[in-house]
Structures are given as structure tokens and as C-alpha cells.
């Protein structure tokens, strides 16, 4: 599991007065990055639940069709192709996804607009050079501003240190011999502190146009409701399992539809709810 454990180091008021604690904290950070990379490598081709046979291709198609009918008027929910020739900015996508964590879509959009207004769009040097409290102030409306500001600055510093520039555009390269496979992209993205599998998967799915099944709060809850993962599965292992079980051509559409349904339906948010839920009705019909 990727649960971040609170260390006794966190209680130190000033790491600067105890040099050896700085080293210990760095070891903790590197350990977390190594753990994320190991999990990614372990489950890139094998499910963490190899004997769990759900969801089947038929089950994913049935749920996709049901949600399309209910939330898209019967239209297919597919990724738009060829809508833009512009190369996406990978770092911008990463930062936007970080800002979307633990908040609403509208709040994260406002936070990104606030960051752009304060520093200029994609002016990463200005963000790094600014006091962290100024970065936090610019994204305050998105929640967890202090934590996200630190994460963004550390991310940018790490990218610059590794690649010599504030750029991850090599992840978006499409030329012959330059295009990276999904596993390699995931491996690099999760190697950065503050970037977990869900964030990396969102960048693959929405920025790079790859087939990846990102598991956020809504997707996780609905996957549990549908019985697509074992009862004890956490979000990280759920994503690892479903990324292998959900057919590639349904990953984008199912992700989008799960979020639409999760936000709109009150009937599936509580096991005791008496309100109608099309997924609960679907499950009831399967059991009859």
C-alpha cells in the first residue's frame, strides 16, 4: 500500500538545526518513491488479485452501455481524436491534476487560474523562485493549499534537476523511436515525490491520450459497489487491477461516466439510501 506514514521526523520544528535529520528525511522520501515504483513494476502486467475474475469484458460493456444511456442520452462517450494538433504540456497537466486532489472540479479550475494569474501560465521558474506562501495564496481556493504549493515546487525542482529544464515533453514524443510506452511513462511520473498512480494515470489518459484507467474517489467507490475488486482492496491496488481488466477502448469512457454518475447519483453514495441508483438496479437484476 502507498499510505504515507507519519514519521517522528515530522514533529521536528526545525530540520535546519539538526543536519542528520535532513538526511533521514531524504531517506524517507526516497523510500516512498522506491515503493511506488516497485508497486508499479509488480503490477504492470499482473493483477494484484490474479484469481479475481471481475470485471469481465461483458460486465464492463454492460455498465458502460447503461451509463451512456443514463448520462449521455445513449451517445457513446469516447475521447475526441484529432481535435488539436498542439502538443500538450505535460507539466501543466501534472500540476492541474495535483490541484484537483481532494476538491471539486470548479475549485481546482479556479486554483489553476489563480496560479496562472499570479505567475503567468507555465512560467515554472517564477513558481519555483517565489516564496511558498505566495504560491499557496494563489491556489487557496482549491484546498490543501500549503501542501499542494510545497508539492508543486518540489516537483518542478526535481524535473529541472533531472532534465536540466522545466519540461517533460519527452513523455509526449510521438516520432519514430521516440514514443515511450505507457509503463515507462508511469515509472517516471510516479518517481516524483507527490505524484501517485492516480495522478500519473490521469496524465496518461487526458494529456497524452493513452489508454489508462485512473481510479479517483468516485471510480473507487463505484468499482467496490459493482464488485469489480475484492472488498479489502485499496485505491492503488484497485487501479492496478482494473487497468488490466477494463478493455482499452472503454477506459476513457468508463472513467468519465463513473465520475458523472458518482457526482450526480445520491442513491449509490450510501448503502442505506432509499433513492434509486441504476447501478444498484443493475446488480439486483443480475442476482435475480
CSV table of C-alpha atoms in Angstrom, one decimal, residues 49-268:
chain,number,residue,atom,x,y,z
A,49,UNK,CA,-5.7,-10.1,-7.5
A,50,UNK,CA,-4.9,-12.7,-10.2
A,51,UNK,CA,-7.6,-15.1,-9.1
A,52,UNK,CA,-10.3,-12.4,-9.1
A,53,UNK,CA,-12.2,-12.7,-12.4
A,54,UNK,CA,-14.1,-9.5,-12.3
A,55,UNK,CA,-14.9,-7.4,-14.2
A,56,UNK,CA,-15.2,-9.4,-17.3
A,57,UNK,CA,-15.3,-7.7,-20.7
A,58,UNK,CA,-19.0,-8.3,-20.8
A,59,UNK,CA,-19.6,-6.7,-17.4
A,60,UNK,CA,-17.6,-3.6,-18.4
A,61,UNK,CA,-19.5,-3.2,-21.6
A,62,UNK,CA,-22.9,-3.7,-19.9
A,63,UNK,CA,-22.1,-1.0,-17.3
A,64,UNK,CA,-20.7,1.3,-20.0
A,65,UNK,CA,-23.8,1.0,-22.1
A,66,UNK,CA,-26.0,1.5,-19.1
A,67,UNK,CA,-24.2,4.7,-18.0
A,68,UNK,CA,-24.1,6.0,-21.6
A,69,UNK,CA,-27.9,5.6,-21.8
A,70,UNK,CA,-28.4,7.3,-18.5
A,71,UNK,CA,-25.8,10.1,-18.6
A,72,UNK,CA,-25.2,10.7,-22.3
A,73,UNK,CA,-28.6,10.1,-23.9
A,74,UNK,CA,-27.4,6.9,-25.4
A,75,UNK,CA,-24.4,8.5,-27.1
A,76,UNK,CA,-21.0,6.9,-26.8
A,77,UNK,CA,-18.5,8.6,-24.6
A,78,UNK,CA,-15.2,8.5,-26.4
A,79,UNK,CA,-12.1,10.5,-26.4
A,80,UNK,CA,-12.1,13.2,-29.1
A,81,UNK,CA,-9.5,12.4,-31.7
A,82,UNK,CA,-7.6,14.9,-33.9
A,83,UNK,CA,-9.3,17.8,-32.1
A,84,UNK,CA,-6.0,19.6,-31.6
A,85,UNK,CA,-2.5,19.5,-33.2
A,86,UNK,CA,-1.0,21.2,-30.2
A,87,UNK,CA,1.5,19.2,-28.1
A,88,UNK,CA,0.1,19.0,-24.6
A,89,UNK,CA,2.2,20.5,-21.8
A,90,UNK,CA,2.8,17.5,-19.5
A,91,UNK,CA,3.9,19.6,-16.5
A,92,UNK,CA,0.8,21.7,-16.8
A,93,UNK,CA,-1.3,18.6,-16.8
A,94,UNK,CA,0.5,17.2,-13.8
A,95,UNK,CA,0.1,20.5,-11.8
A,96,UNK,CA,-3.6,20.7,-12.8
A,97,UNK,CA,-4.1,17.1,-11.6
A,98,UNK,CA,-2.4,17.9,-8.3
A,99,UNK,CA,-4.6,20.9,-7.8
A,100,UNK,CA,-7.7,18.6,-8.4
A,101,UNK,CA,-6.9,16.4,-5.5
A,102,UNK,CA,-9.4,16.5,-2.6
A,103,UNK,CA,-11.5,19.2,-4.0
A,104,UNK,CA,-14.2,19.9,-6.6
A,105,UNK,CA,-13.6,20.4,-10.3
A,106,UNK,CA,-14.7,24.0,-10.1
A,107,UNK,CA,-12.4,24.8,-7.2
A,108,UNK,CA,-9.4,23.1,-8.9
A,109,UNK,CA,-10.1,25.1,-12.1
A,110,UNK,CA,-10.2,28.3,-10.0
A,111,UNK,CA,-6.9,27.3,-8.3
A,112,UNK,CA,-5.2,26.8,-11.7
A,113,UNK,CA,-6.5,30.1,-12.9
A,114,UNK,CA,-5.2,31.8,-9.7
A,115,UNK,CA,-1.7,30.2,-10.2
A,116,UNK,CA,-1.6,31.4,-13.8
A,117,UNK,CA,-2.7,34.9,-12.8
A,118,UNK,CA,-0.1,35.1,-10.1
A,119,UNK,CA,2.9,33.7,-12.1
A,120,UNK,CA,1.9,33.5,-15.8
A,121,UNK,CA,0.8,30.4,-17.5
A,122,UNK,CA,3.5,27.7,-17.4
A,123,UNK,CA,6.2,30.1,-16.0
A,124,UNK,CA,7.6,27.4,-13.8
A,125,UNK,CA,10.8,29.3,-12.9
A,126,UNK,CA,8.7,32.1,-11.3
A,127,UNK,CA,6.7,29.5,-9.3
A,128,UNK,CA,9.9,27.9,-8.0
A,129,UNK,CA,11.6,31.2,-7.2
A,130,UNK,CA,8.5,32.5,-5.3
A,131,UNK,CA,8.1,32.1,-1.5
A,132,UNK,CA,6.0,29.1,-0.9
A,133,UNK,CA,3.4,31.1,0.9
A,134,UNK,CA,2.8,33.2,-2.2
A,135,UNK,CA,2.3,30.1,-4.3
A,136,UNK,CA,-0.1,28.8,-1.6
A,137,UNK,CA,-2.1,32.1,-1.6
A,138,UNK,CA,-2.6,31.8,-5.4
A,139,UNK,CA,-4.2,28.4,-5.1
A,140,UNK,CA,-6.0,28.9,-1.8
A,141,UNK,CA,-9.5,28.3,-3.2
A,142,UNK,CA,-8.5,24.7,-4.2
A,143,UNK,CA,-8.0,23.5,-0.6
A,144,UNK,CA,-4.9,22.0,1.0
A,145,UNK,CA,-3.0,25.0,-0.5
A,146,UNK,CA,0.1,24.8,1.7
A,147,UNK,CA,0.6,21.1,1.0
A,148,UNK,CA,0.0,21.5,-2.7
A,149,UNK,CA,2.3,24.5,-3.0
A,150,UNK,CA,5.1,22.6,-1.5
A,151,UNK,CA,4.4,19.6,-3.8
A,152,UNK,CA,4.4,21.7,-6.9
A,153,UNK,CA,7.6,23.5,-6.1
A,154,UNK,CA,9.4,20.2,-5.2
A,155,UNK,CA,8.1,18.6,-8.4
A,156,UNK,CA,9.4,21.5,-10.5
A,157,UNK,CA,12.8,21.4,-8.8
A,158,UNK,CA,13.1,17.7,-9.3
A,159,UNK,CA,12.2,17.9,-13.0
A,160,UNK,CA,14.8,20.7,-13.5
A,161,UNK,CA,17.4,18.8,-11.6
A,162,UNK,CA,16.8,15.6,-13.6
A,163,UNK,CA,16.3,17.1,-17.1
A,164,UNK,CA,18.1,20.4,-17.0
A,165,UNK,CA,14.9,22.3,-17.8
A,166,UNK,CA,11.2,22.6,-16.7
A,167,UNK,CA,10.0,20.2,-19.3
A,168,UNK,CA,8.5,16.7,-19.5
A,169,UNK,CA,7.7,16.9,-23.2
A,170,UNK,CA,9.8,13.8,-23.9
A,171,UNK,CA,6.9,11.9,-22.4
A,172,UNK,CA,4.6,13.2,-25.2
A,173,UNK,CA,7.0,12.5,-28.0
A,174,UNK,CA,5.4,10.7,-30.9
A,175,UNK,CA,8.1,10.4,-33.5
A,176,UNK,CA,9.5,7.0,-34.6
A,177,UNK,CA,11.9,5.7,-32.0
A,178,UNK,CA,10.9,8.5,-29.5
A,179,UNK,CA,7.5,7.4,-28.4
A,180,UNK,CA,7.6,5.9,-24.9
A,181,UNK,CA,5.4,3.1,-23.8
A,182,UNK,CA,2.8,3.6,-21.0
A,183,UNK,CA,4.8,1.6,-18.4
A,184,UNK,CA,7.9,3.8,-18.9
A,185,UNK,CA,5.9,7.0,-18.6
A,186,UNK,CA,4.2,5.7,-15.5
A,187,UNK,CA,7.5,4.7,-14.0
A,188,UNK,CA,9.0,8.2,-14.5
A,189,UNK,CA,5.9,10.1,-13.3
A,190,UNK,CA,5.5,8.1,-10.0
A,191,UNK,CA,9.2,8.6,-9.3
A,192,UNK,CA,8.4,12.2,-8.4
A,193,UNK,CA,7.5,13.0,-4.9
A,194,UNK,CA,3.8,13.8,-4.6
A,195,UNK,CA,2.8,12.0,-7.8
A,196,UNK,CA,0.9,8.8,-7.2
A,197,UNK,CA,-0.5,6.2,-9.6
A,198,UNK,CA,-3.9,8.0,-9.9
A,199,UNK,CA,-2.2,11.4,-10.8
A,200,UNK,CA,0.1,9.7,-13.3
A,201,UNK,CA,-2.8,7.7,-14.8
A,202,UNK,CA,-4.8,11.0,-15.3
A,203,UNK,CA,-1.9,12.5,-17.2
A,204,UNK,CA,-1.7,9.4,-19.4
A,205,UNK,CA,-5.4,9.4,-20.0
A,206,UNK,CA,-6.2,13.1,-20.5
A,207,UNK,CA,-2.9,14.7,-21.5
A,208,UNK,CA,-1.2,12.0,-23.5
A,209,UNK,CA,-4.2,10.3,-25.0
A,210,UNK,CA,-3.2,6.8,-23.7
A,211,UNK,CA,-5.4,4.0,-22.5
A,212,UNK,CA,-5.2,4.2,-18.7
A,213,UNK,CA,-7.9,3.6,-16.1
A,214,UNK,CA,-7.4,6.3,-13.4
A,215,UNK,CA,-9.2,5.5,-10.1
A,216,UNK,CA,-10.3,8.5,-8.2
A,217,UNK,CA,-12.8,8.6,-5.3
A,218,UNK,CA,-15.9,8.1,-7.5
A,219,UNK,CA,-14.4,5.3,-9.6
A,220,UNK,CA,-13.1,3.6,-6.5
A,221,UNK,CA,-16.5,3.7,-4.7
A,222,UNK,CA,-18.5,2.5,-7.7
A,223,UNK,CA,-16.0,-0.3,-8.5
A,224,UNK,CA,-16.5,-1.5,-5.0
A,225,UNK,CA,-20.2,-1.3,-5.3
A,226,UNK,CA,-20.1,-3.3,-8.5
A,227,UNK,CA,-17.9,-6.0,-7.0
A,228,UNK,CA,-15.2,-5.4,-9.5
A,229,UNK,CA,-12.5,-5.7,-6.8
A,230,UNK,CA,-12.2,-7.6,-3.6
A,231,UNK,CA,-13.8,-6.0,-0.5
A,232,UNK,CA,-10.4,-5.2,1.1
A,233,UNK,CA,-8.8,-3.6,-2.0
A,234,UNK,CA,-7.4,-0.1,-1.6
A,235,UNK,CA,-7.4,2.6,-4.3
A,236,UNK,CA,-3.8,1.8,-5.5
A,237,UNK,CA,-4.4,-1.9,-5.9
A,238,UNK,CA,-7.9,-1.3,-7.4
A,239,UNK,CA,-6.3,0.8,-10.1
A,240,UNK,CA,-3.6,-1.8,-10.8
A,241,UNK,CA,-6.3,-4.5,-11.1
A,242,UNK,CA,-8.8,-2.5,-13.2
A,243,UNK,CA,-6.2,-1.2,-15.6
A,244,UNK,CA,-5.6,-4.8,-16.6
A,245,UNK,CA,-9.2,-5.9,-16.6
A,246,UNK,CA,-11.0,-3.0,-18.3
A,247,UNK,CA,-10.7,-3.1,-22.1
A,248,UNK,CA,-8.6,-0.3,-23.5
A,249,UNK,CA,-11.4,1.0,-25.7
A,250,UNK,CA,-13.6,1.5,-22.6
A,251,UNK,CA,-11.1,3.0,-20.2
A,252,UNK,CA,-11.7,6.7,-21.1
A,253,UNK,CA,-15.5,6.4,-21.4
A,254,UNK,CA,-15.9,4.4,-18.2
A,255,UNK,CA,-13.7,6.7,-16.2
A,256,UNK,CA,-15.7,9.8,-17.4
A,257,UNK,CA,-19.1,8.1,-16.9
A,258,UNK,CA,-18.2,6.8,-13.4
A,259,UNK,CA,-17.3,10.4,-12.4
A,260,UNK,CA,-20.6,11.7,-13.9
A,261,UNK,CA,-22.6,9.1,-12.1
A,262,UNK,CA,-20.7,9.4,-8.8
A,263,UNK,CA,-21.3,13.2,-8.7
A,264,UNK,CA,-25.0,13.0,-9.7
A,265,UNK,CA,-26.4,9.9,-8.1
A,266,UNK,CA,-27.4,10.1,-4.4
A,267,UNK,CA,-28.7,6.6,-4.4
A,268,UNK,CA,-25.3,4.9,-4.6
